[in-house]
C-alpha cells in the first residue's frame, strides 16, 4: 500500500479527509497527520509518505514552505495542496514546486478522488519502471558474476564504469564463495529457496551479492573477511538457512584487493567444491592455488586385500584400537590420492568391507553375517568421506567386540589362540607383533618364554598336527600341504619328516 499523510491546522478537516474517499480502493493507507508545518517535516522524515495532502496556509510555517523544504532532497513525493483562497500567485508557486493538485476548500470529493486516482496510476507506473530497472540491474550483475565465477572473459568496458554501477562502492577486500546445498531428500525448490533467503540476508547485512553459479550458489563478499569469528558467523547463517533437512559445503578464495583477481581464483574454488566428498560438511573451506598431485595404483585389488586381511585379524582378536588404527592407515593411503573420485573411493571401501565380511563369515559359520551387510549399502549414501569412515569404524568395532577373543587376561593366550585359528595363513612373527602392538624382537622372547618354543617351531607343530588329521581323513598329500599353509609340497615333505620322522605318504599308510 502507498502511504498518505494529511497536514492541516484544523482537526475536523483532518478527520474529514481520512474518510472522504476510500483510500484503500486506490492502494493508499493514511499513516499519519500533522497540525503545522514543523510537525509535518518531522513526520515526513519519519514516515516517508508517497502522498501528502497539505493546507497552504498554516501558522508558523505554511504549506509552500514545507514543500520547498522537502523538494531540496526529494523530487518524487506527491503533493495535493488544499486552500481556502483562489490565489493565482499561490498556485503559480505550487506549480513551480511540482505539486500534483490544487484543491479549494471545501474539498470536493470527486475532484480529490480524480487527483488521487491519477497519482495512484503514476505511482504504479513508477513502481513498475523501478522494478524493471532493478531486475535489469540484477540480471546484468548476475551475468557479470557468473562470468567471474566461471573464469570467462569480459569485455573491456566491464572493467570500468559498468562494474562500479553493478557492484557499487569499491571495497578494500573481495572474496568469492561457492556453496553447495544438498540432502538425501530430492527437492526441486530447495536450492532456489536457500538462494533467496541468503540473498536477503547478505543484502540486509550489506556485505556483498548472491548470484547463480550452477550447480552452486555464488557469493561475492565485500569487506567481510571470512576469518575466525566471521567465518563461524557465516557458518551459523548458512546452517540456519539450510534448516534440519539439508546440509551445505562451501569453498572460498583468499581475500583480494581487486575483484577482477577473483577470476584467477574461480577454478580453484570450484575445484575444491567438486571434491566435496573429501571435505567436512557444514564448513567453509579455503581454496589454495597450489595443489599436490597424488598418484594411486590403477589396480587397487592388492591394497584392498591387504587391508581386508588386517581388518579381519583385528576383528578376530577383538581389538577396537587395532580396527581404528587400520582404518586410519587405509584412509591416509586411499583418501590422499588427488585423482580418485568419490565413486571410486566408495567402491573400494565397499570391496574391502565385503572381503572382511566374507572372511569373518568363513571363520564364524554360525554368525548371522547378513545383519552386517547393510553397512556396505550405507557407504554409498554418505555425503562426506570422514563421516563415512566414522560410521564404518563404529560398525567394524561393534563386530570385533561381538566375535573377538573375550579373554584379555593373557596376551600370550590370545596369540596362541590366534595361531590355532589362522595357522594355514602366511603368518609371521612381525604380523603378530603389529597386531598386538609389540616390538617383534621382544615378542619373540616373550613367546619363547611362554611356550618353550620359538614362534616358527610352534607354528610348524600346529600345522603338522592339523596335517595329520587331514591325512587321516584321506586327503592327498599335495592337498594337505596347501590346506595347512605350505605352498610348496616338497617343503611340506621336509617339515613333516623333520617332526614325525617319516614322510607324509608313509605316515598315511601307517
PDB file of N, CA, C and O in Angstrom, residues 318-388:
ATOM      1  N   UNK A 318      39.427 -59.042  18.540  1.00  0.00           N
ATOM      2  CA  UNK A 318      38.599 -58.126  19.319  1.00  0.00           C
ATOM      3  C   UNK A 318      39.272 -56.819  19.656  1.00  0.00           C
ATOM      4  O   UNK A 318      38.977 -56.213  20.693  1.00  0.00           O
ATOM      5  N   UNK A 319      40.151 -56.341  18.781  1.00  0.00           N
ATOM      6  CA  UNK A 319      40.905 -55.119  19.064  1.00  0.00           C
ATOM      7  C   UNK A 319      40.245 -53.899  18.415  1.00  0.00           C
ATOM      8  O   UNK A 319      40.409 -53.652  17.223  1.00  0.00           O
ATOM      9  N   UNK A 320      39.508 -53.142  19.230  1.00  0.00           N
ATOM     10  CA  UNK A 320      38.884 -51.911  18.729  1.00  0.00           C
ATOM     11  C   UNK A 320      39.954 -50.911  18.324  1.00  0.00           C
ATOM     12  O   UNK A 320      39.839 -50.232  17.293  1.00  0.00           O
ATOM     13  N   UNK A 321      40.993 -50.828  19.123  1.00  0.00           N
ATOM     14  CA  UNK A 321      42.087 -49.911  18.809  1.00  0.00           C
ATOM     15  C   UNK A 321      42.765 -50.301  17.499  1.00  0.00           C
ATOM     16  O   UNK A 321      43.105 -49.452  16.670  1.00  0.00           O
ATOM     17  N   UNK A 322      42.931 -51.604  17.290  1.00  0.00           N
ATOM     18  CA  UNK A 322      43.545 -52.082  16.057  1.00  0.00           C
ATOM     19  C   UNK A 322      42.685 -51.807  14.832  1.00  0.00           C
ATOM     20  O   UNK A 322      43.198 -51.457  13.770  1.00  0.00           O
ATOM     21  N   UNK A 323      41.359 -51.953  14.983  1.00  0.00           N
ATOM     22  CA  UNK A 323      40.447 -51.661  13.877  1.00  0.00           C
ATOM     23  C   UNK A 323      40.571 -50.205  13.467  1.00  0.00           C
ATOM     24  O   UNK A 323      40.695 -49.875  12.282  1.00  0.00           O
ATOM     25  N   UNK A 324      40.551 -49.310  14.456  1.00  0.00           N
ATOM     26  CA  UNK A 324      40.622 -47.871  14.147  1.00  0.00           C
ATOM     27  C   UNK A 324      41.972 -47.504  13.537  1.00  0.00           C
ATOM     28  O   UNK A 324      42.040 -46.704  12.604  1.00  0.00           O
ATOM     29  N   UNK A 325      43.045 -48.110  14.053  1.00  0.00           N
ATOM     30  CA  UNK A 325      44.374 -47.831  13.509  1.00  0.00           C
ATOM     31  C   UNK A 325      44.459 -48.269  12.043  1.00  0.00           C
ATOM     32  O   UNK A 325      44.968 -47.534  11.180  1.00  0.00           O
ATOM     33  N   UNK A 326      43.945 -49.455  11.750  1.00  0.00           N
ATOM     34  CA  UNK A 326      43.965 -49.949  10.369  1.00  0.00           C
ATOM     35  C   UNK A 326      43.123 -49.055   9.470  1.00  0.00           C
ATOM     36  O   UNK A 326      43.494 -48.765   8.324  1.00  0.00           O
ATOM     37  N   UNK A 327      41.993 -48.588   9.986  1.00  0.00           N
ATOM     38  CA  UNK A 327      41.122 -47.742   9.186  1.00  0.00           C
ATOM     39  C   UNK A 327      41.794 -46.410   8.858  1.00  0.00           C
ATOM     40  O   UNK A 327      41.714 -45.930   7.732  1.00  0.00           O
ATOM     41  N   UNK A 328      42.473 -45.817   9.827  1.00  0.00           N
ATOM     42  CA  UNK A 328      43.131 -44.533   9.572  1.00  0.00           C
ATOM     43  C   UNK A 328      44.304 -44.691   8.604  1.00  0.00           C
ATOM     44  O   UNK A 328      44.597 -43.798   7.808  1.00  0.00           O
ATOM     45  N   UNK A 329      44.982 -45.836   8.665  1.00  0.00           N
ATOM     46  CA  UNK A 329      46.064 -46.083   7.719  1.00  0.00           C
ATOM     47  C   UNK A 329      45.509 -46.228   6.293  1.00  0.00           C
ATOM     48  O   UNK A 329      46.080 -45.708   5.329  1.00  0.00           O
ATOM     49  N   UNK A 330      44.398 -46.937   6.178  1.00  0.00           N
ATOM     50  CA  UNK A 330      43.771 -47.088   4.868  1.00  0.00           C
ATOM     51  C   UNK A 330      43.249 -45.746   4.365  1.00  0.00           C
ATOM     52  O   UNK A 330      43.348 -45.426   3.178  1.00  0.00           O
ATOM     53  N   UNK A 331      42.702 -44.953   5.274  1.00  0.00           N
ATOM     54  CA  UNK A 331      42.205 -43.621   4.905  1.00  0.00           C
ATOM     55  C   UNK A 331      43.331 -42.762   4.341  1.00  0.00           C
ATOM     56  O   UNK A 331      43.159 -42.083   3.318  1.00  0.00           O
ATOM     57  N   UNK A 332      44.478 -42.801   5.001  1.00  0.00           N
ATOM     58  CA  UNK A 332      45.616 -41.997   4.544  1.00  0.00           C
ATOM     59  C   UNK A 332      46.108 -42.455   3.180  1.00  0.00           C
ATOM     60  O   UNK A 332      46.484 -41.640   2.333  1.00  0.00           O
ATOM     61  N   UNK A 333      46.095 -43.768   2.950  1.00  0.00           N
ATOM     62  CA  UNK A 333      46.620 -44.282   1.690  1.00  0.00           C
ATOM     63  C   UNK A 333      45.641 -44.076   0.538  1.00  0.00           C
ATOM     64  O   UNK A 333      46.045 -43.747  -0.577  1.00  0.00           O
ATOM     65  N   UNK A 334      44.352 -44.226   0.815  1.00  0.00           N
ATOM     66  CA  UNK A 334      43.358 -44.109  -0.256  1.00  0.00           C
ATOM     67  C   UNK A 334      42.861 -42.685  -0.431  1.00  0.00           C
ATOM     68  O   UNK A 334      42.722 -42.194  -1.544  1.00  0.00           O
ATOM     69  N   UNK A 335      42.582 -42.004   0.670  1.00  0.00           N
ATOM     70  CA  UNK A 335      41.999 -40.672   0.605  1.00  0.00           C
ATOM     71  C   UNK A 335      42.961 -39.599   0.182  1.00  0.00           C
ATOM     72  O   UNK A 335      42.555 -38.512  -0.236  1.00  0.00           O
ATOM     73  N   UNK A 336      44.251 -39.857   0.259  1.00  0.00           N
ATOM     74  CA  UNK A 336      45.225 -38.843  -0.116  1.00  0.00           C
ATOM     75  C   UNK A 336      45.474 -38.761  -1.603  1.00  0.00           C
ATOM     76  O   UNK A 336      46.239 -37.925  -2.067  1.00  0.00           O
ATOM     77  N   UNK A 337      44.836 -39.635  -2.350  1.00  0.00           N
ATOM     78  CA  UNK A 337      45.042 -39.636  -3.805  1.00  0.00           C
ATOM     79  C   UNK A 337      44.191 -38.555  -4.440  1.00  0.00           C
ATOM     80  O   UNK A 337      42.968 -38.596  -4.380  1.00  0.00           O
ATOM     81  N   UNK A 338      44.828 -37.576  -5.042  1.00  0.00           N
ATOM     82  CA  UNK A 338      44.110 -36.434  -5.579  1.00  0.00           C
ATOM     83  C   UNK A 338      43.180 -36.779  -6.727  1.00  0.00           C
ATOM     84  O   UNK A 338      42.197 -36.101  -6.941  1.00  0.00           O
ATOM     85  N   UNK A 339      43.451 -37.811  -7.482  1.00  0.00           N
ATOM     86  CA  UNK A 339      42.672 -38.093  -8.677  1.00  0.00           C
ATOM     87  C   UNK A 339      41.580 -39.135  -8.458  1.00  0.00           C
ATOM     88  O   UNK A 339      40.824 -39.432  -9.371  1.00  0.00           O
ATOM     89  N   UNK A 340      41.482 -39.704  -7.275  1.00  0.00           N
ATOM     90  CA  UNK A 340      40.468 -40.727  -7.043  1.00  0.00           C
ATOM     91  C   UNK A 340      39.122 -40.049  -6.814  1.00  0.00           C
ATOM     92  O   UNK A 340      39.016 -39.050  -6.120  1.00  0.00           O
ATOM     93  N   UNK A 341      38.087 -40.574  -7.435  1.00  0.00           N
ATOM     94  CA  UNK A 341      36.769 -39.958  -7.351  1.00  0.00           C
ATOM     95  C   UNK A 341      35.993 -40.491  -6.156  1.00  0.00           C
ATOM     96  O   UNK A 341      36.363 -41.511  -5.543  1.00  0.00           O
ATOM     97  N   UNK A 342      34.898 -39.811  -5.857  1.00  0.00           N
ATOM     98  CA  UNK A 342      34.023 -40.254  -4.762  1.00  0.00           C
ATOM     99  C   UNK A 342      33.529 -41.675  -5.017  1.00  0.00           C
ATOM    100  O   UNK A 342      33.538 -42.516  -4.112  1.00  0.00           O
ATOM    101  N   UNK A 343      33.105 -41.936  -6.247  1.00  0.00           N
ATOM    102  CA  UNK A 343      32.579 -43.257  -6.572  1.00  0.00           C
ATOM    103  C   UNK A 343      33.651 -44.331  -6.435  1.00  0.00           C
ATOM    104  O   UNK A 343      33.373 -45.440  -5.950  1.00  0.00           O
ATOM    105  N   UNK A 344      34.872 -44.005  -6.852  1.00  0.00           N
ATOM    106  CA  UNK A 344      35.967 -44.973  -6.721  1.00  0.00           C
ATOM    107  C   UNK A 344      36.265 -45.279  -5.262  1.00  0.00           C
ATOM    108  O   UNK A 344      36.481 -46.435  -4.884  1.00  0.00           O
ATOM    109  N   UNK A 345      36.267 -44.242  -4.439  1.00  0.00           N
ATOM    110  CA  UNK A 345      36.527 -44.440  -3.009  1.00  0.00           C
ATOM    111  C   UNK A 345      35.456 -45.314  -2.376  1.00  0.00           C
ATOM    112  O   UNK A 345      35.750 -46.250  -1.624  1.00  0.00           O
ATOM    113  N   UNK A 346      34.211 -45.003  -2.677  1.00  0.00           N
ATOM    114  CA  UNK A 346      33.124 -45.773  -2.082  1.00  0.00           C
ATOM    115  C   UNK A 346      33.169 -47.231  -2.551  1.00  0.00           C
ATOM    116  O   UNK A 346      32.959 -48.148  -1.746  1.00  0.00           O
ATOM    117  N   UNK A 347      33.456 -47.428  -3.827  1.00  0.00           N
ATOM    118  CA  UNK A 347      33.537 -48.792  -4.357  1.00  0.00           C
ATOM    119  C   UNK A 347      34.697 -49.559  -3.732  1.00  0.00           C
ATOM    120  O   UNK A 347      34.585 -50.756  -3.436  1.00  0.00           O
ATOM    121  N   UNK A 348      35.814 -48.859  -3.538  1.00  0.00           N
ATOM    122  CA  UNK A 348      36.992 -49.501  -2.928  1.00  0.00           C
ATOM    123  C   UNK A 348      36.687 -49.932  -1.506  1.00  0.00           C
ATOM    124  O   UNK A 348      36.984 -51.060  -1.099  1.00  0.00           O
ATOM    125  N   UNK A 349      36.080 -49.036  -0.727  1.00  0.00           N
ATOM    126  CA  UNK A 349      35.751 -49.387   0.653  1.00  0.00           C
ATOM    127  C   UNK A 349      34.683 -50.464   0.713  1.00  0.00           C
ATOM    128  O   UNK A 349      34.719 -51.340   1.597  1.00  0.00           O
ATOM    129  N   UNK A 350      33.737 -50.416  -0.217  1.00  0.00           N
ATOM    130  CA  UNK A 350      32.722 -51.470  -0.250  1.00  0.00           C
ATOM    131  C   UNK A 350      33.379 -52.825  -0.526  1.00  0.00           C
ATOM    132  O   UNK A 350      32.994 -53.850   0.062  1.00  0.00           O
ATOM    133  N   UNK A 351      34.383 -52.831  -1.412  1.00  0.00           N
ATOM    134  CA  UNK A 351      35.113 -54.062  -1.692  1.00  0.00           C
ATOM    135  C   UNK A 351      35.867 -54.581  -0.480  1.00  0.00           C
ATOM    136  O   UNK A 351      35.876 -55.784  -0.196  1.00  0.00           O
ATOM    137  N   UNK A 352      36.505 -53.663   0.254  1.00  0.00           N
ATOM    138  CA  UNK A 352      37.247 -54.060   1.460  1.00  0.00           C
ATOM    139  C   UNK A 352      36.302 -54.671   2.487  1.00  0.00           C
ATOM    140  O   UNK A 352      36.563 -55.738   3.063  1.00  0.00           O
ATOM    141  N   UNK A 353      35.180 -53.988   2.734  1.00  0.00           N
ATOM    142  CA  UNK A 353      34.220 -54.472   3.734  1.00  0.00           C
ATOM    143  C   UNK A 353      33.652 -55.826   3.315  1.00  0.00           C
ATOM    144  O   UNK A 353      33.467 -56.724   4.150  1.00  0.00           O
ATOM    145  N   UNK A 354      33.373 -55.975   2.023  1.00  0.00           N
ATOM    146  CA  UNK A 354      32.847 -57.255   1.535  1.00  0.00           C
ATOM    147  C   UNK A 354      33.846 -58.389   1.783  1.00  0.00           C
ATOM    148  O   UNK A 354      33.461 -59.481   2.234  1.00  0.00           O
ATOM    149  N   UNK A 355      35.137 -58.125   1.518  1.00  0.00           N
ATOM    150  CA  UNK A 355      36.174 -59.138   1.786  1.00  0.00           C
ATOM    151  C   UNK A 355      36.231 -59.480   3.270  1.00  0.00           C
ATOM    152  O   UNK A 355      36.359 -60.644   3.664  1.00  0.00           O
ATOM    153  N   UNK A 356      36.154 -58.441   4.119  1.00  0.00           N
ATOM    154  CA  UNK A 356      36.219 -58.657   5.564  1.00  0.00           C
ATOM    155  C   UNK A 356      35.065 -59.539   6.022  1.00  0.00           C
ATOM    156  O   UNK A 356      35.250 -60.505   6.775  1.00  0.00           O
ATOM    157  N   UNK A 357      33.853 -59.210   5.565  1.00  0.00           N
ATOM    158  CA  UNK A 357      32.685 -59.980   5.997  1.00  0.00           C
ATOM    159  C   UNK A 357      32.746 -61.418   5.498  1.00  0.00           C
ATOM    160  O   UNK A 357      32.310 -62.347   6.200  1.00  0.00           O
ATOM    161  N   UNK A 358      33.284 -61.624   4.306  1.00  0.00           N
ATOM    162  CA  UNK A 358      33.451 -62.993   3.808  1.00  0.00           C
ATOM    163  C   UNK A 358      34.399 -63.789   4.694  1.00  0.00           C
ATOM    164  O   UNK A 358      34.135 -64.955   5.012  1.00  0.00           O
ATOM    165  N   UNK A 359      35.500 -63.150   5.083  1.00  0.00           N
ATOM    166  CA  UNK A 359      36.469 -63.827   5.947  1.00  0.00           C
ATOM    167  C   UNK A 359      35.862 -64.120   7.318  1.00  0.00           C
ATOM    168  O   UNK A 359      36.053 -65.209   7.879  1.00  0.00           O
ATOM    169  N   UNK A 360      35.149 -63.146   7.854  1.00  0.00           N
ATOM    170  CA  UNK A 360      34.519 -63.327   9.169  1.00  0.00           C
ATOM    171  C   UNK A 360      33.487 -64.440   9.111  1.00  0.00           C
ATOM    172  O   UNK A 360      33.389 -65.285  10.008  1.00  0.00           O
ATOM    173  N   UNK A 361      32.707 -64.466   8.033  1.00  0.00           N
ATOM    174  CA  UNK A 361      31.672 -65.488   7.886  1.00  0.00           C
ATOM    175  C   UNK A 361      32.276 -66.886   7.775  1.00  0.00           C
ATOM    176  O   UNK A 361      31.767 -67.850   8.359  1.00  0.00           O
ATOM    177  N   UNK A 362      33.382 -66.988   7.024  1.00  0.00           N
ATOM    178  CA  UNK A 362      34.054 -68.287   6.875  1.00  0.00           C
ATOM    179  C   UNK A 362      34.592 -68.785   8.208  1.00  0.00           C
ATOM    180  O   UNK A 362      34.488 -69.977   8.536  1.00  0.00           O
ATOM    181  N   UNK A 363      35.162 -67.858   8.980  1.00  0.00           N
ATOM    182  CA  UNK A 363      35.755 -68.237  10.267  1.00  0.00           C
ATOM    183  C   UNK A 363      34.701 -68.445  11.348  1.00  0.00           C
ATOM    184  O   UNK A 363      34.963 -69.123  12.350  1.00  0.00           O
ATOM    185  N   UNK A 364      33.511 -67.855  11.151  1.00  0.00           N
ATOM    186  CA  UNK A 364      32.452 -67.940  12.166  1.00  0.00           C
ATOM    187  C   UNK A 364      31.133 -68.331  11.478  1.00  0.00           C
ATOM    188  O   UNK A 364      30.261 -67.480  11.279  1.00  0.00           O
ATOM    189  N   UNK A 365      30.984 -69.580  11.105  1.00  0.00           N
ATOM    190  CA  UNK A 365      29.824 -70.019  10.314  1.00  0.00           C
ATOM    191  C   UNK A 365      28.482 -69.750  10.988  1.00  0.00           C
ATOM    192  O   UNK A 365      27.472 -69.589  10.299  1.00  0.00           O
ATOM    193  N   UNK A 366      28.450 -69.700  12.301  1.00  0.00           N
ATOM    194  CA  UNK A 366      27.165 -69.510  12.998  1.00  0.00           C
ATOM    195  C   UNK A 366      26.795 -68.039  13.149  1.00  0.00           C
ATOM    196  O   UNK A 366      25.687 -67.718  13.586  1.00  0.00           O
ATOM    197  N   UNK A 367      27.713 -67.155  12.796  1.00  0.00           N
ATOM    198  CA  UNK A 367      27.435 -65.724  12.932  1.00  0.00           C
ATOM    199  C   UNK A 367      26.435 -65.274  11.870  1.00  0.00           C
ATOM    200  O   UNK A 367      26.648 -65.527  10.684  1.00  0.00           O
ATOM    201  N   UNK A 368      25.347 -64.579  12.259  1.00  0.00           N
ATOM    202  CA  UNK A 368      24.388 -64.066  11.262  1.00  0.00           C
ATOM    203  C   UNK A 368      24.968 -62.855  10.514  1.00  0.00           C
ATOM    204  O   UNK A 368      24.626 -61.708  10.773  1.00  0.00           O
ATOM    205  N   UNK A 369      25.859 -63.154   9.577  1.00  0.00           N
ATOM    206  CA  UNK A 369      26.621 -62.091   8.909  1.00  0.00           C
ATOM    207  C   UNK A 369      25.720 -61.161   8.102  1.00  0.00           C
ATOM    208  O   UNK A 369      26.073 -60.002   7.820  1.00  0.00           O
ATOM    209  N   UNK A 370      24.530 -61.644   7.713  1.00  0.00           N
ATOM    210  CA  UNK A 370      23.625 -60.796   6.929  1.00  0.00           C
ATOM    211  C   UNK A 370      23.213 -59.529   7.675  1.00  0.00           C
ATOM    212  O   UNK A 370      22.826 -58.526   7.053  1.00  0.00           O
ATOM    213  N   UNK A 371      23.311 -59.542   8.998  1.00  0.00           N
ATOM    214  CA  UNK A 371      22.979 -58.346   9.778  1.00  0.00           C
ATOM    215  C   UNK A 371      23.952 -57.198   9.494  1.00  0.00           C
ATOM    216  O   UNK A 371      23.620 -56.041   9.730  1.00  0.00           O
ATOM    217  N   UNK A 372      25.142 -57.547   9.014  1.00  0.00           N
ATOM    218  CA  UNK A 372      26.169 -56.529   8.781  1.00  0.00           C
ATOM    219  C   UNK A 372      26.291 -56.122   7.313  1.00  0.00           C
ATOM    220  O   UNK A 372      27.026 -55.201   6.985  1.00  0.00           O
ATOM    221  N   UNK A 373      25.566 -56.813   6.436  1.00  0.00           N
ATOM    222  CA  UNK A 373      25.632 -56.469   5.014  1.00  0.00           C
ATOM    223  C   UNK A 373      25.135 -55.057   4.694  1.00  0.00           C
ATOM    224  O   UNK A 373      25.673 -54.409   3.787  1.00  0.00           O
ATOM    225  N   UNK A 374      24.126 -54.529   5.417  1.00  0.00           N
ATOM    226  CA  UNK A 374      23.675 -53.158   5.113  1.00  0.00           C
ATOM    227  C   UNK A 374      24.763 -52.096   5.238  1.00  0.00           C
ATOM    228  O   UNK A 374      24.628 -51.016   4.677  1.00  0.00           O
ATOM    229  N   UNK A 375      25.839 -52.391   5.975  1.00  0.00           N
ATOM    230  CA  UNK A 375      26.898 -51.383   6.108  1.00  0.00           C
ATOM    231  C   UNK A 375      27.569 -51.106   4.764  1.00  0.00           C
ATOM    232  O   UNK A 375      28.111 -50.015   4.548  1.00  0.00           O
ATOM    233  N   UNK A 376      27.502 -52.073   3.839  1.00  0.00           N
ATOM    234  CA  UNK A 376      28.081 -51.853   2.509  1.00  0.00           C
ATOM    235  C   UNK A 376      27.223 -50.861   1.731  1.00  0.00           C
ATOM    236  O   UNK A 376      27.736 -49.902   1.145  1.00  0.00           O
ATOM    237  N   UNK A 377      25.910 -51.062   1.758  1.00  0.00           N
ATOM    238  CA  UNK A 377      24.999 -50.140   1.070  1.00  0.00           C
ATOM    239  C   UNK A 377      25.088 -48.743   1.665  1.00  0.00           C
ATOM    240  O   UNK A 377      25.037 -47.733   0.949  1.00  0.00           O
ATOM    241  N   UNK A 378      25.237 -48.689   2.999  1.00  0.00           N
ATOM    242  CA  UNK A 378      25.270 -47.398   3.699  1.00  0.00           C
ATOM    243  C   UNK A 378      26.447 -46.533   3.241  1.00  0.00           C
ATOM    244  O   UNK A 378      26.369 -45.300   3.288  1.00  0.00           O
ATOM    245  N   UNK A 379      27.520 -47.157   2.793  1.00  0.00           N
ATOM    246  CA  UNK A 379      28.684 -46.401   2.335  1.00  0.00           C
ATOM    247  C   UNK A 379      28.311 -45.453   1.197  1.00  0.00           C
ATOM    248  O   UNK A 379      28.801 -44.327   1.126  1.00  0.00           O
ATOM    249  N   UNK A 380      27.450 -45.908   0.313  1.00  0.00           N
ATOM    250  CA  UNK A 380      27.097 -45.127  -0.884  1.00  0.00           C
ATOM    251  C   UNK A 380      26.151 -43.975  -0.580  1.00  0.00           C
ATOM    252  O   UNK A 380      25.927 -43.110  -1.428  1.00  0.00           O
ATOM    253  N   UNK A 381      25.589 -43.945   0.625  1.00  0.00           N
ATOM    254  CA  UNK A 381      24.632 -42.892   0.981  1.00  0.00           C
ATOM    255  C   UNK A 381      25.282 -41.702   1.671  1.00  0.00           C
ATOM    256  O   UNK A 381      24.630 -40.679   1.874  1.00  0.00           O
ATOM    257  N   UNK A 382      26.547 -41.838   2.036  1.00  0.00           N
ATOM    258  CA  UNK A 382      27.205 -40.769   2.788  1.00  0.00           C
ATOM    259  C   UNK A 382      27.656 -39.631   1.872  1.00  0.00           C
ATOM    260  O   UNK A 382      28.076 -39.849   0.732  1.00  0.00           O
ATOM    261  N   UNK A 383      27.566 -38.405   2.403  1.00  0.00           N
ATOM    262  CA  UNK A 383      27.938 -37.214   1.643  1.00  0.00           C
ATOM    263  C   UNK A 383      29.395 -36.818   1.848  1.00  0.00           C
ATOM    264  O   UNK A 383      29.940 -36.053   1.055  1.00  0.00           O
ATOM    265  N   UNK A 384      30.021 -37.305   2.929  1.00  0.00           N
ATOM    266  CA  UNK A 384      31.386 -36.882   3.243  1.00  0.00           C
ATOM    267  C   UNK A 384      32.233 -38.074   3.685  1.00  0.00           C
ATOM    268  O   UNK A 384      31.755 -38.958   4.416  1.00  0.00           O
ATOM    269  N   UNK A 385      33.481 -38.073   3.244  1.00  0.00           N
ATOM    270  CA  UNK A 385      34.400 -39.191   3.485  1.00  0.00           C
ATOM    271  C   UNK A 385      34.608 -39.438   4.967  1.00  0.00           C
ATOM    272  O   UNK A 385      34.547 -40.566   5.444  1.00  0.00           O
ATOM    273  N   UNK A 386      34.856 -38.350   5.741  1.00  0.00           N
ATOM    274  CA  UNK A 386      35.127 -38.527   7.166  1.00  0.00           C
ATOM    275  C   UNK A 386      33.932 -39.131   7.894  1.00  0.00           C
ATOM    276  O   UNK A 386      34.088 -39.969   8.791  1.00  0.00           O
ATOM    277  N   UNK A 387      32.713 -38.739   7.496  1.00  0.00           N
ATOM    278  CA  UNK A 387      31.520 -39.278   8.143  1.00  0.00           C
ATOM    279  C   UNK A 387      31.317 -40.747   7.767  1.00  0.00           C
ATOM    280  O   UNK A 387      30.912 -41.560   8.597  1.00  0.00           O
ATOM    281  N   UNK A 388      31.609 -41.073   6.525  1.00  0.00           N
ATOM    282  CA  UNK A 388      31.503 -42.461   6.082  1.00  0.00           C
ATOM    283  C   UNK A 388      32.445 -43.357   6.880  1.00  0.00           C
ATOM    284  O   UNK A 388      32.062 -44.430   7.360  1.00  0.00           O
TER     285      UNK A 388
END
